Coordinates of C-alpha atoms in Angstrom, one line a residue:
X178 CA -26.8 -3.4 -17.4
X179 CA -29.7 -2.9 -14.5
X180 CA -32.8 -4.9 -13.4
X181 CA -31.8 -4.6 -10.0
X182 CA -33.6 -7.5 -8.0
X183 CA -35.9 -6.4 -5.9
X184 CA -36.4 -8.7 -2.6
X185 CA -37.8 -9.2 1.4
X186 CA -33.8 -7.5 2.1
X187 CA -35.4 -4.0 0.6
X188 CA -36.3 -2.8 3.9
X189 CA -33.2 -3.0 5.4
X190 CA -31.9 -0.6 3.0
X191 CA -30.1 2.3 5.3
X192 CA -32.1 5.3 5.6
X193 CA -30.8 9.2 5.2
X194 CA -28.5 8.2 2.4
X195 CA -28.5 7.8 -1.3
X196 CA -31.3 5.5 -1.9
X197 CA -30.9 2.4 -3.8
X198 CA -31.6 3.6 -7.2
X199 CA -29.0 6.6 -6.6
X200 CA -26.6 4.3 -5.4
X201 CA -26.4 1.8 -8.2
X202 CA -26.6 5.0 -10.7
X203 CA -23.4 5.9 -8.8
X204 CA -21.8 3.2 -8.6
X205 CA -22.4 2.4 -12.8
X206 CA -21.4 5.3 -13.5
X207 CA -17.6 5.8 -11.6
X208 CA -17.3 2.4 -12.7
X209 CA -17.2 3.3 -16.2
X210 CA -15.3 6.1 -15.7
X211 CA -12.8 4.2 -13.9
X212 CA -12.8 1.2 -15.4
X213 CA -9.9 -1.2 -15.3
X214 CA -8.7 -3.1 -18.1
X215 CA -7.1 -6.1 -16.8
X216 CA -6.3 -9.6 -18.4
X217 CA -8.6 -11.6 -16.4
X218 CA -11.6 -9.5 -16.9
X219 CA -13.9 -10.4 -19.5
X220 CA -13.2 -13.9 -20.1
X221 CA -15.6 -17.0 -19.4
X222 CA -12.7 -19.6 -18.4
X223 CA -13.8 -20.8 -14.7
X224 CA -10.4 -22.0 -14.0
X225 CA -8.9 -18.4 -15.3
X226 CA -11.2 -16.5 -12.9
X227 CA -10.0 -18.8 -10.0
X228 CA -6.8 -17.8 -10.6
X229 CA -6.9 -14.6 -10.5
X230 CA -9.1 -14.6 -7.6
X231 CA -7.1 -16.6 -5.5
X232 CA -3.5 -14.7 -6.8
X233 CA -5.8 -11.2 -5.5
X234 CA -6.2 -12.3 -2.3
X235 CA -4.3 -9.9 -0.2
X236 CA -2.0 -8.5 -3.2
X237 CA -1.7 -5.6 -5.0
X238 CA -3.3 -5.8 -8.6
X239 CA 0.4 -4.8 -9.6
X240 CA 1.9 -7.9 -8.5
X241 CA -0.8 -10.3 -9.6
X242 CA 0.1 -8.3 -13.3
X243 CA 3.2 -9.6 -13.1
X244 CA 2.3 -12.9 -12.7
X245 CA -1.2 -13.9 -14.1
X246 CA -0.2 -14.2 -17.5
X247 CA 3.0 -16.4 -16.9
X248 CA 0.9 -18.6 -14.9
X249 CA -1.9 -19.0 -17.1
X250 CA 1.4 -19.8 -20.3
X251 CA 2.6 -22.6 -17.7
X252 CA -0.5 -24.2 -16.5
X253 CA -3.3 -23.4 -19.2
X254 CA -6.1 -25.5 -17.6
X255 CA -7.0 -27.1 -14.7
X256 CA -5.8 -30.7 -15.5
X257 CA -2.4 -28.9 -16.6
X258 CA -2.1 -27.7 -12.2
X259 CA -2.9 -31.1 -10.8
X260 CA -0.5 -33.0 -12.9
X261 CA 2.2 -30.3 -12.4
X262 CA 4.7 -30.9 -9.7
X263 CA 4.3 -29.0 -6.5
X264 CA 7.9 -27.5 -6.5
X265 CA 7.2 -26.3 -10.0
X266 CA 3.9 -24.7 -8.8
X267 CA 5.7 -23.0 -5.6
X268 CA 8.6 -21.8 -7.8
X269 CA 6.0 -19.8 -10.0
X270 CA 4.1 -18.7 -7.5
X271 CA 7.3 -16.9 -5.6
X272 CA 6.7 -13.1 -5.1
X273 CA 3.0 -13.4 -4.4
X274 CA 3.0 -14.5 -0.8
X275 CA 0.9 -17.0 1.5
X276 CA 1.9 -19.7 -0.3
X277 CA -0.6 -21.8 1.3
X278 CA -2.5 -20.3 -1.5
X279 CA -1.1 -22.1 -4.2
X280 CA -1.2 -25.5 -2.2
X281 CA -4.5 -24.7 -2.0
X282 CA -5.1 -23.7 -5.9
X283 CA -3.1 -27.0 -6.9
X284 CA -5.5 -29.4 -4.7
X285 CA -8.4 -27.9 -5.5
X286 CA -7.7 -28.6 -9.3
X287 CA -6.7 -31.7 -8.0
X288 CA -9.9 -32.7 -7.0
X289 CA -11.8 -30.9 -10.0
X290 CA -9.4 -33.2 -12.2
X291 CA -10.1 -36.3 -10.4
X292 CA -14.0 -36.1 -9.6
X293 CA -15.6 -33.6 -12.5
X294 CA -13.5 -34.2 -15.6
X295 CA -11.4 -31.0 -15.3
X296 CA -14.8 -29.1 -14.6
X297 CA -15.1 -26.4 -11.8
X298 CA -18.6 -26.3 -10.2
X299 CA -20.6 -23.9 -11.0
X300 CA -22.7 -22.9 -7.7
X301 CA -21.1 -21.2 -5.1
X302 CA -21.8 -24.4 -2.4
X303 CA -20.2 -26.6 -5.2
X304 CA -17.4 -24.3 -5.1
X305 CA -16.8 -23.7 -1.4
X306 CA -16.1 -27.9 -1.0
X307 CA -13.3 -27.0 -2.8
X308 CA -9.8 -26.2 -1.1
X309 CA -9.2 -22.9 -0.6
X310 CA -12.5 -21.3 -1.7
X311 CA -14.2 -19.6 1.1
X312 CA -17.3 -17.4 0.2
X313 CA -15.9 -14.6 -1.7
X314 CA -13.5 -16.5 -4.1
X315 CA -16.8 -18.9 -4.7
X316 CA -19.2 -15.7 -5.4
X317 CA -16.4 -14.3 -7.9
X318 CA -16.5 -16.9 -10.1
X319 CA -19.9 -17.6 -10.2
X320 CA -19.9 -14.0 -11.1
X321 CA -17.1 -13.6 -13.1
X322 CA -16.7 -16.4 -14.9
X323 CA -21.0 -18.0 -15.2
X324 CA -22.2 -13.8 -15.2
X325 CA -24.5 -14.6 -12.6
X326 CA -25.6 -12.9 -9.6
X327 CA -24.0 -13.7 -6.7
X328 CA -22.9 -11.6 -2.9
X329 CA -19.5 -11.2 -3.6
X330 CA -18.1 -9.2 -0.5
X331 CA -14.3 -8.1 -0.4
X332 CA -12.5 -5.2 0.4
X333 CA -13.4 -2.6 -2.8
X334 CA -16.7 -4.0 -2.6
X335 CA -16.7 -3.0 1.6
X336 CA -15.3 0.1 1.0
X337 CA -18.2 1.8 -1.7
X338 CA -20.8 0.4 0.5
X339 CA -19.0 1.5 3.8
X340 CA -18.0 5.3 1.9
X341 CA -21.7 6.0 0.4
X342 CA -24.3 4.0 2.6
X343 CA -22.4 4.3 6.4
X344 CA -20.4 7.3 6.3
X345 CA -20.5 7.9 10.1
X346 CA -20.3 4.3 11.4
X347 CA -18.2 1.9 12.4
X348 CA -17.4 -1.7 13.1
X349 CA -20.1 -2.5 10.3
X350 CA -20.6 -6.6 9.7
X351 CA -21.0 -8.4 6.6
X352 CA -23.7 -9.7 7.9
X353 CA -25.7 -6.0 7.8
X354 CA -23.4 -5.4 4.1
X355 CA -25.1 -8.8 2.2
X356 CA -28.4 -8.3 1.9
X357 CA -27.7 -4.3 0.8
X358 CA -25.0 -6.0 -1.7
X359 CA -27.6 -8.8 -2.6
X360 CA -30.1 -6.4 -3.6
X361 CA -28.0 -4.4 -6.0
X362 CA -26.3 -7.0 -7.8
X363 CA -28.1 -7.3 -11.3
X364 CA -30.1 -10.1 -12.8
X365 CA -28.0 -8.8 -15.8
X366 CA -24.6 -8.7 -16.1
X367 CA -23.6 -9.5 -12.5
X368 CA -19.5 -9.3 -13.9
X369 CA -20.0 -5.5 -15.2
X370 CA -21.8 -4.7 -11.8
X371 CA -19.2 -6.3 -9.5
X372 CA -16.4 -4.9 -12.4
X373 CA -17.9 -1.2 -11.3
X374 CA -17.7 -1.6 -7.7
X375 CA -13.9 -2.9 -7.5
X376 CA -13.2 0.0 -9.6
X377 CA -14.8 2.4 -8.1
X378 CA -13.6 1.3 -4.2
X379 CA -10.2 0.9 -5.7
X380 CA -10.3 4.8 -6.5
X381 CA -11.8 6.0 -2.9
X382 CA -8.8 4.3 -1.6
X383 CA -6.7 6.4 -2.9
X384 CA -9.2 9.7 -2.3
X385 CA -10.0 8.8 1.7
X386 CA -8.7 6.9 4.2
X387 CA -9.4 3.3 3.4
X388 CA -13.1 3.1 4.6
X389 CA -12.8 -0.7 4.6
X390 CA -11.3 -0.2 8.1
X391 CA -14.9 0.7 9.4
X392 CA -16.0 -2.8 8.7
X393 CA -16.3 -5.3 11.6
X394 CA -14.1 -7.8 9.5
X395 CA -11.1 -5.4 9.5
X396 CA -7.8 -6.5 10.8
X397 CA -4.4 -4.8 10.3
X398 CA -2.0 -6.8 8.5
X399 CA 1.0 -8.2 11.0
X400 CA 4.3 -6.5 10.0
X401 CA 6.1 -9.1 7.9
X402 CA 9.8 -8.0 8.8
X403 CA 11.2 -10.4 11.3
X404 CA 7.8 -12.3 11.5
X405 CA 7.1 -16.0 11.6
X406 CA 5.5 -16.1 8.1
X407 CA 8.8 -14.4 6.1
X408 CA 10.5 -17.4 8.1
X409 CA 8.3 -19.9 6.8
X410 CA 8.4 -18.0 3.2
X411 CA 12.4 -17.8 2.9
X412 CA 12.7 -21.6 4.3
X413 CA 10.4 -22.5 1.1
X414 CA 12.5 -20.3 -0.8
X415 CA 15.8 -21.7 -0.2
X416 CA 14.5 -25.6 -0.3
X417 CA 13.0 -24.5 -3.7
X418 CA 16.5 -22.9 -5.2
X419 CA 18.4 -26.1 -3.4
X420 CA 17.1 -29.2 -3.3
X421 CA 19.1 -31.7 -1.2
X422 CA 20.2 -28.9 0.9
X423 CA 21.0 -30.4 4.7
X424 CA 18.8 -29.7 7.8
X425 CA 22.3 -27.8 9.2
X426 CA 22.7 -26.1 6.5
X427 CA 19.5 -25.0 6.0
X428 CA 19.0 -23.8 9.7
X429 CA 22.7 -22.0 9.0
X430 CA 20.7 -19.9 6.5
X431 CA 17.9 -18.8 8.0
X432 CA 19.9 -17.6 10.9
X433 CA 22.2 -15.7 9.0
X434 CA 19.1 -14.1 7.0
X435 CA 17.7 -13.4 9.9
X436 CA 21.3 -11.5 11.1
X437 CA 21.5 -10.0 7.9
X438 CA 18.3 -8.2 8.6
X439 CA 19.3 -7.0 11.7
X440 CA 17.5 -9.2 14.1
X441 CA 18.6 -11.6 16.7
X442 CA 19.3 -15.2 14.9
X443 CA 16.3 -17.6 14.1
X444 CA 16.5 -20.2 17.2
X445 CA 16.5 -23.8 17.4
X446 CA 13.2 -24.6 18.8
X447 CA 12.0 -21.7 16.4
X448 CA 13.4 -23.4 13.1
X449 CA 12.6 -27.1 14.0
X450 CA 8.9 -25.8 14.6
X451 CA 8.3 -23.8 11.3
X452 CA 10.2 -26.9 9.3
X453 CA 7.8 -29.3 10.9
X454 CA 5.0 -27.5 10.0
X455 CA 6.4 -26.5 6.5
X456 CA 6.4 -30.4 5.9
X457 CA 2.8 -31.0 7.3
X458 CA 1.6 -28.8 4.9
X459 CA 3.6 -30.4 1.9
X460 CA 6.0 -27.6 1.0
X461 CA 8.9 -30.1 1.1
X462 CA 9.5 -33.2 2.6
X463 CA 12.5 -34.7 4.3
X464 CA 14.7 -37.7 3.5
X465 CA 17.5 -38.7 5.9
X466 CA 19.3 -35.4 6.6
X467 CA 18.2 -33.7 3.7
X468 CA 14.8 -31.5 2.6
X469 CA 13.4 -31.8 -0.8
X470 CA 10.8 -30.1 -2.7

């Protein structure tokens, strides 16, 4: 799989550690022992990888399991999400989270359908004019997808670089990880490489306390019980299962969810404030006194 590229970065390699040819000998070699065999892996579809990359975003491999496939059944291509309707697309995307995701997913392949023939780019600049696709979602496909080297930073990633190169430090950047990341990523076979670290950091998760949280970038997720963004998700919820339900109704149901989970009742100001943003964002829209997908 090697010929590691070798670059002006090589002197910032960290020093009293593995070197860099240890490292990537480590790193190949847990990664075939721990290798993952997952449905998206392996497969040249752009539009495929996207999808997974963007339903892995802050979930569990589990869940994204559960609803890859399915997806993939329902809306096979690109064209296929931009003509589908956007209450279709938030109903299958229910038990995932952020749904701002799948907004984002549809309009990008929106704009794919309307200005590249069903095409996605295939550099990661291309990519990141795209809704939705910051750096790491546009490095994992150009990976995944085109096999071709790219600095594809995320959490597994962090955490063997953070684990085996920075042991005793914290509040390490990005900016220190990418040229250390860029400089082990193979001219050959960038997917197997990037394959081995995800596997690999996925395992010392579950061996060490996460060592992602020594990266600058780390930030503890907000409880979701009783926060703003279960509001906003069981509002989308219930407009989804009811269309034509009435503002009054639907304010009588968030409060009473709300109560039901043992907090004080969802106010006013509160509900008017998430439902006007819901709306901005094109979750559902409102005619007369009722809210519609």
């Amino acid at each position: 799989m090697r010929a590691v590229r070798v670059g002006s970065n090589s002197d910032l390699w960290p020093c009293g550690g593995l070197s860099r040819d240890a490292f990537v000998e480590l790193v190949v070699s847990e990664g075939a022992r721990l290798y993952r065999e997952l449905p998206w892996r392996n497969v040249d579809d752009p539009y495929a990888v996207l999808v997974s990359e963007v339903m892995l975003q802050q979930t569990q491999v589990k869940r994204v399991l559960k609803h890859w496939e399915r997806w993939m059944a329902l809306f096979p291509t690109i064209d296929a999400l931009a003509a589908a309707d956007t209450a279709e697309v938030l109903t299958q995307w229910q038990g995932l989270g952020y749904n701002r995701r799948a907004l984002a997913l549809k309009r990008a392949c929106e704009a794919c359908s309307a200005c590249s023939g069903g095409a996605l780019p295939k550099t990661a600049e291309e990519l990141e004019g795209l809704p939705g696709i910051g750096p790491a979602t546009a490095a994992g496909i150009v990976a995944f997808a085109y096999n071709r080297p790219s600095v594809y930073i995320e959490t597994n990633v962090r955490t063997v670089f953070l684990h085996e190169l920075f042991p005793e430090r914290d509040k390490v950047s990005d900016r220190e990880l990418a040229p250390l990341v860029e400089l082990t990523c193979p001219d050959v076979d960038a997917r197997g490489w990037y394959y081995a670290l995800l596997d690999y950091g996925a395992h010392l998760k579950t061996l060490v306390a996460n060592p992602s949280r020594r990266s600058a970038h780390y930030a503890r997720q907000s409880a979701f019980e009783g926060s703003r963004r279960q509001k906003r998700a069981e509002l989308v919820r219930i407009v989804l299962a009811e269309p034509g339900i009435t503002a009054d109704e639907l304010a009588r149901r968030l409060d009473a969810f709300e109560r039901a989970g043992g907090r004080a009742g969802a106010t006013v100001q509160e509900f008017e404030s998430i439902v006007a943003d819901l709306m901005s964002e094109g979750f559902f829209r409102r005619e007369g006194d009722v809210f519609l997908p």
